[in-house]
Coordinates of C-alpha atoms in Angstrom, one line a residue:
X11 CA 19.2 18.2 -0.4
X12 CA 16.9 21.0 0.5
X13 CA 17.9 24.3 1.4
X14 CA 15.9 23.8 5.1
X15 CA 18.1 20.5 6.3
X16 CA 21.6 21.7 5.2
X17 CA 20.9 24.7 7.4
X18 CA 19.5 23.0 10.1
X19 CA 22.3 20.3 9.8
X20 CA 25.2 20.7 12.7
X21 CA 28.8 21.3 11.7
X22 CA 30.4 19.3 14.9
X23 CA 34.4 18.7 15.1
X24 CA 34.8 16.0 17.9
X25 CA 36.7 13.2 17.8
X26 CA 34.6 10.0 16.9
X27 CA 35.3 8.5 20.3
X28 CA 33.9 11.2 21.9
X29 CA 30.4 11.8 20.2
X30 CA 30.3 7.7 20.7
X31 CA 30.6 8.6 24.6
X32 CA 28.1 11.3 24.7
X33 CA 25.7 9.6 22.1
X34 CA 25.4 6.2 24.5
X35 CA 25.7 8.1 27.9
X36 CA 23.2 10.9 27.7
X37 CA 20.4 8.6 27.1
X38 CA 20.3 8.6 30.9
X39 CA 22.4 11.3 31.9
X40 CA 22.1 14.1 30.0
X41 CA 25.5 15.2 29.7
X42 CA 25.8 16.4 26.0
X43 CA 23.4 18.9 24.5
X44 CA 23.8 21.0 20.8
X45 CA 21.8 23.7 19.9
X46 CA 19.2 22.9 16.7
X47 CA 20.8 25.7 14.6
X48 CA 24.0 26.8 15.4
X49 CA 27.0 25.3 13.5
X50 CA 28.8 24.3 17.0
X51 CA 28.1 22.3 20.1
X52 CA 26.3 24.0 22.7
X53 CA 26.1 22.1 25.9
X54 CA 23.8 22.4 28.0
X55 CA 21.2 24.5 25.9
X56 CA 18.4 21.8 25.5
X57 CA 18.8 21.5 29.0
X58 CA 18.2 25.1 30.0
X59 CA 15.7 25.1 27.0
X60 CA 13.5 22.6 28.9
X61 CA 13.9 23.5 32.9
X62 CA 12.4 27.1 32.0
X63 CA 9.1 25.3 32.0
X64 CA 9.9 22.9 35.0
X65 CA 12.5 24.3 36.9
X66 CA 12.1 21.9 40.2
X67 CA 12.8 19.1 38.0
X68 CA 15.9 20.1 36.5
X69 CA 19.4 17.8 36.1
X70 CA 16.7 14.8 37.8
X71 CA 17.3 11.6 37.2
X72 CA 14.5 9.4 36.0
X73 CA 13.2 6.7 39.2
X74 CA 13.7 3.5 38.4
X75 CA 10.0 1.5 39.2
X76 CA 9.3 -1.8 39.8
X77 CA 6.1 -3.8 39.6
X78 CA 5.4 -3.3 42.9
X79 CA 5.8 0.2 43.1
X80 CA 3.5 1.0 40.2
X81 CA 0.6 -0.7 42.0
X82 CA 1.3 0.3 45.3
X83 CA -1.9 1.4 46.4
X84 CA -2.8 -0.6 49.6
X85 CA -6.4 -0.8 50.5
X86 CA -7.6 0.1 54.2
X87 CA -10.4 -2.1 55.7
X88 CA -13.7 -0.9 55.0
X89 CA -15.0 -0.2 51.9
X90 CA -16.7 3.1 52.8
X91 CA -14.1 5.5 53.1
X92 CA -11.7 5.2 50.0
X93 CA -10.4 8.7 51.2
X94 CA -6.9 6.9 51.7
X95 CA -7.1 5.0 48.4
X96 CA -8.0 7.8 46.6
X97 CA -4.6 10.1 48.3
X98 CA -2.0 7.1 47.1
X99 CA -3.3 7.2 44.1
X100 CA -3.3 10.9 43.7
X101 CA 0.5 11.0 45.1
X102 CA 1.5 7.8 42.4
X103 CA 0.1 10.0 39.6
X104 CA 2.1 13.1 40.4
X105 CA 4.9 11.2 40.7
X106 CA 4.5 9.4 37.6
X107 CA 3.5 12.9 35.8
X108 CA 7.2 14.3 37.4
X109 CA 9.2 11.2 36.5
X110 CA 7.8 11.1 32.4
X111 CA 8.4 14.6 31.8
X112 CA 12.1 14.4 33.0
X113 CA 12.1 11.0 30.8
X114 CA 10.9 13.5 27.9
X115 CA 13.9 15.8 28.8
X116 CA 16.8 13.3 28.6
X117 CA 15.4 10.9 25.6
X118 CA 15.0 14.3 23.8
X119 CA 18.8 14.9 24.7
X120 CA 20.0 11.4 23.4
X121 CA 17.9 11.9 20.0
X122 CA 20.2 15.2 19.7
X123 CA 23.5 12.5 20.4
X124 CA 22.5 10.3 17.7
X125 CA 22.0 13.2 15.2
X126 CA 25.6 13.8 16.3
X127 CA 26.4 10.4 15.3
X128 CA 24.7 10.6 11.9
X129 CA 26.6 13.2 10.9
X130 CA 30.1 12.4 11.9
X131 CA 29.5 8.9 10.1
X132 CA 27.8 9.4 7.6
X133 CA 29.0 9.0 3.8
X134 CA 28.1 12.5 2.2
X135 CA 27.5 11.1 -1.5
X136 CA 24.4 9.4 -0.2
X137 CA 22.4 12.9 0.0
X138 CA 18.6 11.2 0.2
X139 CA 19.5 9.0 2.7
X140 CA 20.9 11.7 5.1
X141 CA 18.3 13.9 4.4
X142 CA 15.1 11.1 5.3
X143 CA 17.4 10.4 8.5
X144 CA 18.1 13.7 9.7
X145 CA 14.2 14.8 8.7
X146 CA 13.0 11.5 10.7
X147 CA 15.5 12.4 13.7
X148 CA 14.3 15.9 13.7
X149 CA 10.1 15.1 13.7
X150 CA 10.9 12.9 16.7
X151 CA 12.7 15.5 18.5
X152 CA 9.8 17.9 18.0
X153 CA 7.6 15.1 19.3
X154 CA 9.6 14.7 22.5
X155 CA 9.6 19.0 23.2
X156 CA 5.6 18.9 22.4
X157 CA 4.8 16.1 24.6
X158 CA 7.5 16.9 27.3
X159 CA 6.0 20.6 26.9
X160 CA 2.0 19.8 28.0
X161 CA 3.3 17.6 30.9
X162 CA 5.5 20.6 32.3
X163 CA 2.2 22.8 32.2
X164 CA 0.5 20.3 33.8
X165 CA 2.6 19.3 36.5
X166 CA 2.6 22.8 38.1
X167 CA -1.2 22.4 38.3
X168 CA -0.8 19.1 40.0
X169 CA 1.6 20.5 42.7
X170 CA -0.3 23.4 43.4
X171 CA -3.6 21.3 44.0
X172 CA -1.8 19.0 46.0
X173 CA 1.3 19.9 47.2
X174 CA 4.4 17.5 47.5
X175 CA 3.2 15.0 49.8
X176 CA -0.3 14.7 47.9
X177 CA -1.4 14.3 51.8
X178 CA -4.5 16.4 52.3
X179 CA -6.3 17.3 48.7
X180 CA -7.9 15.3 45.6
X181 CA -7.5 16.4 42.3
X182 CA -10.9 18.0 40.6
X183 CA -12.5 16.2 37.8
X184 CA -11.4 18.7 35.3
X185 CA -8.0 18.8 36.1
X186 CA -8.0 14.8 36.7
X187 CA -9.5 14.7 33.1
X188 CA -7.1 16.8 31.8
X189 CA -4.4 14.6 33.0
X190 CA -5.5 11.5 31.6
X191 CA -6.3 13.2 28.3
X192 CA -2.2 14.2 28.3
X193 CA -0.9 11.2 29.5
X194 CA -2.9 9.2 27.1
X195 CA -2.2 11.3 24.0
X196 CA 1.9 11.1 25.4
X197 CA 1.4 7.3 24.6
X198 CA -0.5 7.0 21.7
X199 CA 1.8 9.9 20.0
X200 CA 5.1 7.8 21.0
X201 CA 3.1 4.4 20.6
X202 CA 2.5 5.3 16.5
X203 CA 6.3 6.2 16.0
X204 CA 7.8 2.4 15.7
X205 CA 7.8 2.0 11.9
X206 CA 9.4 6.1 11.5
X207 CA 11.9 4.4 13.9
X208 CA 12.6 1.4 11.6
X209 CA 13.1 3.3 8.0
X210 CA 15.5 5.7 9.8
X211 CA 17.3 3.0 10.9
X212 CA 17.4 1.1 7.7
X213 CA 18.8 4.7 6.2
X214 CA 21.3 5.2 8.6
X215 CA 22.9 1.8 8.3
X216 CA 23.1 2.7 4.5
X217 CA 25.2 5.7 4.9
X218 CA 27.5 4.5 7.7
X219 CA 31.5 4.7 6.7
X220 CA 32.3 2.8 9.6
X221 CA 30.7 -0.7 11.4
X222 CA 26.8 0.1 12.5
X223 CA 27.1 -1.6 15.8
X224 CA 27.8 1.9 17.8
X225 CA 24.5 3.2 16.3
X226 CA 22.4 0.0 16.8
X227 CA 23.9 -0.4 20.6
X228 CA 22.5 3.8 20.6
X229 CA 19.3 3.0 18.9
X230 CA 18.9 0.0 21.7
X231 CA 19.5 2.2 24.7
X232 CA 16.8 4.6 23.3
X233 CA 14.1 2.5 22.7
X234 CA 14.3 0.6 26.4
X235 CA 14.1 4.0 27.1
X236 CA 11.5 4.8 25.3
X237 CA 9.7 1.1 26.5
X238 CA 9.7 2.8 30.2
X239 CA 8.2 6.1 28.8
X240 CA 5.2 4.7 27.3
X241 CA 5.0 2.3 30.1
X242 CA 4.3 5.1 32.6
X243 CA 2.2 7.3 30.5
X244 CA -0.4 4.5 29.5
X245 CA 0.1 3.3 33.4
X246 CA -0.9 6.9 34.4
X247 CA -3.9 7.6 31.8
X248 CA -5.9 4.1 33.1
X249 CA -5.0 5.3 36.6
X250 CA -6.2 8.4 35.9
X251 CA -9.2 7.3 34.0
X252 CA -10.3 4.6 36.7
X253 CA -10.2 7.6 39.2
X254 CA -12.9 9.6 37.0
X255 CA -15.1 6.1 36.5
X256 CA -15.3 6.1 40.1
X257 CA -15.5 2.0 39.8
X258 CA -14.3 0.1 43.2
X259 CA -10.9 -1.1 42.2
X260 CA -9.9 -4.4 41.2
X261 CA -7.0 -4.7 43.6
X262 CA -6.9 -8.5 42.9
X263 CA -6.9 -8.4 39.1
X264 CA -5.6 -5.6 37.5
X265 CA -4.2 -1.4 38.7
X266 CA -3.2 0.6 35.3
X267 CA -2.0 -1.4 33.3
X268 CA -0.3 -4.1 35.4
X269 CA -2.4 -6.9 35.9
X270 CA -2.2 -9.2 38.9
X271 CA -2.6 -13.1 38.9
X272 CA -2.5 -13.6 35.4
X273 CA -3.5 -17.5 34.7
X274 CA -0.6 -18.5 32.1
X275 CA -2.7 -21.2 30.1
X276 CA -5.5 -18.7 29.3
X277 CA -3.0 -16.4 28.6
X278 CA -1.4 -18.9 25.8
X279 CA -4.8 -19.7 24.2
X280 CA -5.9 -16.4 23.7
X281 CA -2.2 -15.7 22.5
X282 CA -2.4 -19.2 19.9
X283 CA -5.9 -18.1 18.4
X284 CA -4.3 -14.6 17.5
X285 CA -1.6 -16.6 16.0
X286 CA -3.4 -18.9 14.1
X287 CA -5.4 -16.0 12.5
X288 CA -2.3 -14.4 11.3
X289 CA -1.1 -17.3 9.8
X290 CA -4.3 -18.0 8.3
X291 CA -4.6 -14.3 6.8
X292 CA -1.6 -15.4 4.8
X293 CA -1.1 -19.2 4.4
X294 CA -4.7 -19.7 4.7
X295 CA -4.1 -22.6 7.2
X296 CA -1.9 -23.2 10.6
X297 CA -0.8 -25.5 12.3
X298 CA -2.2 -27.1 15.3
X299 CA -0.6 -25.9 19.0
X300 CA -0.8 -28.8 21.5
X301 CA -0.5 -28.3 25.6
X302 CA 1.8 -31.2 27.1
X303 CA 2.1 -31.1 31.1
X304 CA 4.7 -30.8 33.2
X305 CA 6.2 -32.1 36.6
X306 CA 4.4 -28.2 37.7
X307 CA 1.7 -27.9 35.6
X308 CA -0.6 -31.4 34.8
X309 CA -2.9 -32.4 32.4
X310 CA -5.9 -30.8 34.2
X311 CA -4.8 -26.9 33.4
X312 CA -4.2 -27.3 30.2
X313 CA -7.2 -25.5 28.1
X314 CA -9.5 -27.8 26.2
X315 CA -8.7 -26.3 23.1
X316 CA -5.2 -26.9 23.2
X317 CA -5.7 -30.6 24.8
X318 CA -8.5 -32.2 23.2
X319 CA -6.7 -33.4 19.8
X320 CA -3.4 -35.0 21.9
X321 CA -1.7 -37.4 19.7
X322 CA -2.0 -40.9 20.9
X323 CA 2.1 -40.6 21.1
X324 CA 1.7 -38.5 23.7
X325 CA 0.1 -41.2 26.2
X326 CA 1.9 -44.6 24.9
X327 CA -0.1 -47.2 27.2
X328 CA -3.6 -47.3 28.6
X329 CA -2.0 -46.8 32.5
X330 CA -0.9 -43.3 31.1
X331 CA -4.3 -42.6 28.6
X332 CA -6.2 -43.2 32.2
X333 CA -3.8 -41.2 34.8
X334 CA -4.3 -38.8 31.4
X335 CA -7.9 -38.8 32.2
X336 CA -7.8 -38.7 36.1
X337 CA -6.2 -35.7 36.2
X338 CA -9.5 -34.2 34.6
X339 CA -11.7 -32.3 36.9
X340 CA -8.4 -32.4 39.6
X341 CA -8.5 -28.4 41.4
X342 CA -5.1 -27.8 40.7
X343 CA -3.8 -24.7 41.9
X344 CA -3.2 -22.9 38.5
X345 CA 0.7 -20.9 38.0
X346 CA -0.3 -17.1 37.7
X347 CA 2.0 -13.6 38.3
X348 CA 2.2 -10.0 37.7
X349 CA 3.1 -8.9 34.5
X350 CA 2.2 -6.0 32.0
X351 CA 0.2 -8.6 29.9
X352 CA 0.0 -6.9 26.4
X353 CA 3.5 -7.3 26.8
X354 CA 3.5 -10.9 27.3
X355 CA 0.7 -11.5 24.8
X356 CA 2.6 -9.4 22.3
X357 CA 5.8 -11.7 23.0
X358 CA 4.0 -14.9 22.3
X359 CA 2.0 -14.0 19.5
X360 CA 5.2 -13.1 17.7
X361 CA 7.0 -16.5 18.7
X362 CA 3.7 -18.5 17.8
X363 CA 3.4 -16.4 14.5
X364 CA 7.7 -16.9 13.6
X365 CA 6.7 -21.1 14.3
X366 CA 3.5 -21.2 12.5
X367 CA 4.9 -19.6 9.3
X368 CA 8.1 -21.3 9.1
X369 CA 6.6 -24.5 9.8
X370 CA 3.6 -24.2 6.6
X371 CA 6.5 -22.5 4.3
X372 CA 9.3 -25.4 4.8
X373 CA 6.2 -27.9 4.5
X374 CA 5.0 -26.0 0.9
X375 CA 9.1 -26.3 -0.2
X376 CA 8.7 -29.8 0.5
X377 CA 5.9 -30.5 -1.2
X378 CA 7.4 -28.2 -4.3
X379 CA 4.5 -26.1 -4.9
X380 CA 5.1 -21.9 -4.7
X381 CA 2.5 -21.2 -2.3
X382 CA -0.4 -21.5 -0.6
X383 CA -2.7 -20.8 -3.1
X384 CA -0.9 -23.5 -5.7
X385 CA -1.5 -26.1 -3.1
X386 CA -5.5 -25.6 -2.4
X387 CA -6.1 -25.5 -6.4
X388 CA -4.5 -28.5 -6.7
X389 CA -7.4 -31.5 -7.7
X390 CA -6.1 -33.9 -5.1
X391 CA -6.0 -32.0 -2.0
X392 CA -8.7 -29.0 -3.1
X393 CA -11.6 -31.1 -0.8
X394 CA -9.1 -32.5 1.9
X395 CA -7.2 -29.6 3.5
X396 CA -7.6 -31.2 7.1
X397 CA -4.0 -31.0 9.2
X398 CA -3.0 -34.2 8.3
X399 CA -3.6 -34.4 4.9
X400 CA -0.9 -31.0 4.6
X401 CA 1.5 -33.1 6.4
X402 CA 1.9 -30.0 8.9
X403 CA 3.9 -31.1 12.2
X404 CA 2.3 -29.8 15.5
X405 CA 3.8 -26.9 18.0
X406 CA 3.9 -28.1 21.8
X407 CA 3.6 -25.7 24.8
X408 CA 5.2 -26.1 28.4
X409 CA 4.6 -24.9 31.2
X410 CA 7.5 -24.8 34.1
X411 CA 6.5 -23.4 37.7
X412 CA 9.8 -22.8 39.0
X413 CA 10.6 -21.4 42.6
X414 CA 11.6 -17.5 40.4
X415 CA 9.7 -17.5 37.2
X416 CA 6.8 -19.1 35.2
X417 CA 8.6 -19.9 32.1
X418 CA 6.6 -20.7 28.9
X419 CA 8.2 -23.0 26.4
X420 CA 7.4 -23.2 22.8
X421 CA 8.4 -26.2 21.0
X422 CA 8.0 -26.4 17.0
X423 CA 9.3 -29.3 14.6
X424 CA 10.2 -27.2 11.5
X425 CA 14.0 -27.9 11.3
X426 CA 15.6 -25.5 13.3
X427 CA 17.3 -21.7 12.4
X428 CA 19.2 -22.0 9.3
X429 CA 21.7 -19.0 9.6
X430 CA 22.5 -19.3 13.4
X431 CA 25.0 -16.2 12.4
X432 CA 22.3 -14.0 12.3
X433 CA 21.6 -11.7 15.1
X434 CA 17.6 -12.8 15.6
X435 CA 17.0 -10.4 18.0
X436 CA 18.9 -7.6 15.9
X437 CA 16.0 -4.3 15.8
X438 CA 14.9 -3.9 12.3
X439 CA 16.4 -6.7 10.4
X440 CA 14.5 -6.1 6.9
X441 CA 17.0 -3.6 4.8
X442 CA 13.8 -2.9 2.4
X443 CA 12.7 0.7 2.4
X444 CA 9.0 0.7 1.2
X445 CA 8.1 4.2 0.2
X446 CA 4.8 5.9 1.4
X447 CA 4.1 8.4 -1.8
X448 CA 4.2 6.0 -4.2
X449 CA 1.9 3.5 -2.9
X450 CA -0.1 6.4 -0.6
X451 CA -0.9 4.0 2.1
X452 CA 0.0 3.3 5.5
X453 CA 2.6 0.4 5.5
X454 CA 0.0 -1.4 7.8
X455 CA -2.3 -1.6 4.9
X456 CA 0.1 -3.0 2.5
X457 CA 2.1 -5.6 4.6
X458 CA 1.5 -9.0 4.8
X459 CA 0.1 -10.1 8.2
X460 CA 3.1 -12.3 9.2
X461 CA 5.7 -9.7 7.3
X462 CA 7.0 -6.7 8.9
X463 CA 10.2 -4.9 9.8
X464 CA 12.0 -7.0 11.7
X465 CA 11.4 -5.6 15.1
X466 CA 8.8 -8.2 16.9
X467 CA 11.5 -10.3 18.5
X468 CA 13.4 -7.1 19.5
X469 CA 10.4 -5.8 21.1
X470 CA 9.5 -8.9 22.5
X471 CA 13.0 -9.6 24.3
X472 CA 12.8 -6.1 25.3
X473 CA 9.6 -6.2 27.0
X474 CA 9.9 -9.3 29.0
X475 CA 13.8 -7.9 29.8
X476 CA 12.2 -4.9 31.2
X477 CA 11.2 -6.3 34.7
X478 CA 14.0 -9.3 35.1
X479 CA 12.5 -11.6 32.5
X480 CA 14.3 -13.4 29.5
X481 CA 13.3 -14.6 26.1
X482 CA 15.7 -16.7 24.2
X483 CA 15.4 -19.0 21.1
X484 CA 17.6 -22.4 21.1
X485 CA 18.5 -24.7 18.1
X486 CA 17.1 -28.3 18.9
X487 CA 18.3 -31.2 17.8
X488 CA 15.3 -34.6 17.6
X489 CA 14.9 -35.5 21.0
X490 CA 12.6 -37.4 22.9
X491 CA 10.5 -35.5 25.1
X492 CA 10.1 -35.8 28.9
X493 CA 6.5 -37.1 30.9
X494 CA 5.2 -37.9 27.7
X495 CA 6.5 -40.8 24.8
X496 CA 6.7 -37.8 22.0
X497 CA 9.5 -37.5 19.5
X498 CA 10.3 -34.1 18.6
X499 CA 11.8 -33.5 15.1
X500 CA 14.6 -31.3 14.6
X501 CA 13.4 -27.6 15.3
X502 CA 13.3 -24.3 18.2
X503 CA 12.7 -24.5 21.6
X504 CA 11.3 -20.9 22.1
X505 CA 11.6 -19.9 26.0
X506 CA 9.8 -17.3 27.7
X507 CA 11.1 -16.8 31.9
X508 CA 8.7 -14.7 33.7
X509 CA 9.9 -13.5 36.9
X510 CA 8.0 -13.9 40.4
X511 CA 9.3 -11.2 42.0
X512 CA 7.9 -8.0 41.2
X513 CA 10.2 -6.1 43.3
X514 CA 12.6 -6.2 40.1
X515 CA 13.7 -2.6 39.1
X516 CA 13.4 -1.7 35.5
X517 CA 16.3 -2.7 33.7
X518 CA 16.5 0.4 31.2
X519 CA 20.6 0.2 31.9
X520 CA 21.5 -3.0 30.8

């Protein structure tokens, strides 16, 4: 162990109850705080530590925002004076500016709690493990007090220029450019932190004594934390940076980051090529992703691509094949909603991507060659790798138009979840720690394109939980399939709920 950590490392004598307590409740509360060098808890240190720079901000409480809220800019008739647009959206970016740097504050306090954790827990003979956590633990804290520290000497220039109500002024272009450049670089500095976040976790859950689920429900509660964070620093830079383009706002499309009327089946198609690249990176073949209707969304909506090679089980007599047809050309009103869509897209390409792979690797075991590669160099199938010939069963997509959400169905054929003990949606399932020096790459560079570390169905769940949505995967048993004569083999419904109402405050506290 070096010399530097077992210094740095705190000598804390609470019960285990207790740093479980202040661990789980500071992430939004604040309530525990321990000095970075002394050898006994200090409360309330970081806290002073952090207020001298933003003293009107001090013991807040992060606002909880909704969809609407963020994009609560209303335009006044008349498209030459924007004077009023322009003051909302100078008054939304202060506020945002205020509300990340006391989210800065507190995650910086709950980092501090699980370091607390750590080393109450923790099996001492496992010295390189301790030390990796702790030094991965301490470079985020570091992160938090740099980025917390340019938004607090920002913010007084924001409230000088205009004032609390954000009534009567604009910001100047230098100081509006300066914002976006902070809020931007807040983003992409937390953004790049996810696989740091993974190995610690991996290393923690190696030197527990005791069962990791305290820690993981810790490590759970700070990254829906840190999901809001980065939420309102990229919502603030593209706010920030449409206000320097000086473009006429697109109040019907997108504001920030949230985008408004988002059609669902585009959405899906640009989400199924993504997947089908990925799973051609590795497999070097996918399979195909069919659109079926619904009672709430027909034929007629459903993208060429994902329509046009239908299996003729899907319309079982010619009455069907031509009410098929007729729907063709129909204006059907198409489902849309607000959403954050890189969230949504991110969701589905992971779900897609999990189906896609598991469907070509059971279909490889059952043809009992190793891999992909064995099969193409094979002499009988080297000049006929078409999607039948490979034997690979099709993924369906639904759409539901419900009176609350959009929901999104995803169904595959590839024989279901095999260990239905196993937490799915777990953060950081892989217990592989890949080290960095020895292969001097970025793990990005080495991984395969459908392998990571576990944390995509996390994330997912995560982001469509943030606003009121749900994501859940259910075991399916061979059914038939409603509207259309289509058997489904034994496989995973995959179900995506988006909510209507974007009045939904975050749920950071669930």
């Amino acid at each position: 162990m070096s010399p530097i950590i077992a210094r740095a490392r705190p000598r804390l004598l609470l019960p285990w109850n207790r740093v479980v307590t202040n661990s789980i409740s500071c992430f939004f509360h604040g309530d525990a705080h321990w000095s970075d060098n002394s050898s006994v808890p200090r409360f309330q240190q970081t806290s002073r530590e952090f207020s001298s720079s933003s003293s009107s901000l001090a013991k807040s409480s992060p606002t909880l925002w909704s969809l609407d809220r963020l994009i609560d800019i209303r335009q006044e008739e008349g498209s030459e004076n924007h004077h009023h647009d322009t003051t909302q959206y100078n008054a939304l970016l202060l506020e945002l500016v205020q509300d990340i740097t006391v989210r800065l504050e507190q995650q910086h306090d709950s980092l501090v709690a699980l370091e607390q954790m750590v080393f109450m827990s923790a099996k001492k003979d496992r010295d390189n493990h301790l030390d990796r956590a702790y030094k991965t633990i301490r470079d985020f804290q570091h992160l938090h007090k740099d980025t917390h520290r340019k938004c607090s000497m920002l913010l007084p220039a924001l409230e000088k220029q205009l004032g609390q109500s954000a009534s009567s002024s604009v910001i100047p272009s230098l100081l509006l450019k300066h914002t976006q450049q902070t809020l931007q670089e807040t983003y992409t500095r937390h953004s790049l932190t996810m696989e740091s976040l993974a190995e610690m976790v991996i290393h923690v859950r190696t030197i527990l004594l005791t069962d990791s689920s305290p820690w993981d429900e810790a490590v759970l509660a700070f990254l829906r934390a840190r999901v809001g964070l980065q939420l309102l620093a990229e919502h603030g830079s593209q706010l920030a940076k449409q206000q320097l383009d000086q473009k006429k706002q697109q109040q019907d499309q997108k504001m920030g980051v949230i985008s408004k009327e988002i059609l669902v089946w585009e959405l899906i198609e640009q989400s199924v090529t993504e997947a089908k690249h990925l799973c051609e990176a590795h497999y070097l073949h996918s399979p195909t992703v069919l659109g079926i209707p619904s009672d709430s969304s027909p034929a007629s909506l459903i993208p060429p691509s994902l329509l046009s090679s239908v299996p003729p089980t899907a319309a079982s007599t010619d009455d069907e094949a031509e009410d098929h047809e007729s729907h063709k050309g129909i204006d059907d009103d198409p489902p849309t909603f607000t959403f954050v869509r890189p969230w949504l897209q991110f969701a589905l390409v992971e779900l897609l991507k999990n189906s896609m792979a598991i469907t070509v690797h059971r279909q490889l075991m059952m043809i009992g060659v190793d891999g992909p590669q064995h099969y193409y160099e094979s002499s009988s199938t080297k000049d006929n790798n078409d999607d039948d010939s490979f034997g690979l069963n099709p993924i369906f997509v639904q759409v539901h138009d419900t009176h609350d959400f959009i929901e999104i169905e995803l169904l595959d054929q590839a024989g279901g979840i095999e260990d239905d003990s196993k937490d799915l949606f777990s953060f950081c399932q892989t217990q592989e720690i890949w080290d960095r020096m020895d292969d001097q790459q970025t793990y990005a560079m080495t991984r395969s394109p459908l392998q990571g570390l576990g944390v995509g169905l996390c994330m997912s769940r995560m982001y469509l939980q943030h606003f009121g949505g749900t994501l859940d995967l259910e075991d399916r048993q061979e059914e038939e399939l409603a509207l259309v004569s289509l058997l489904l083999k034994k496989g995973v419904n995959s179900r995506l709920r988006i909510p209507k109402n974007t009045s939904i405050l975050e749920q950071n506290r669930r």
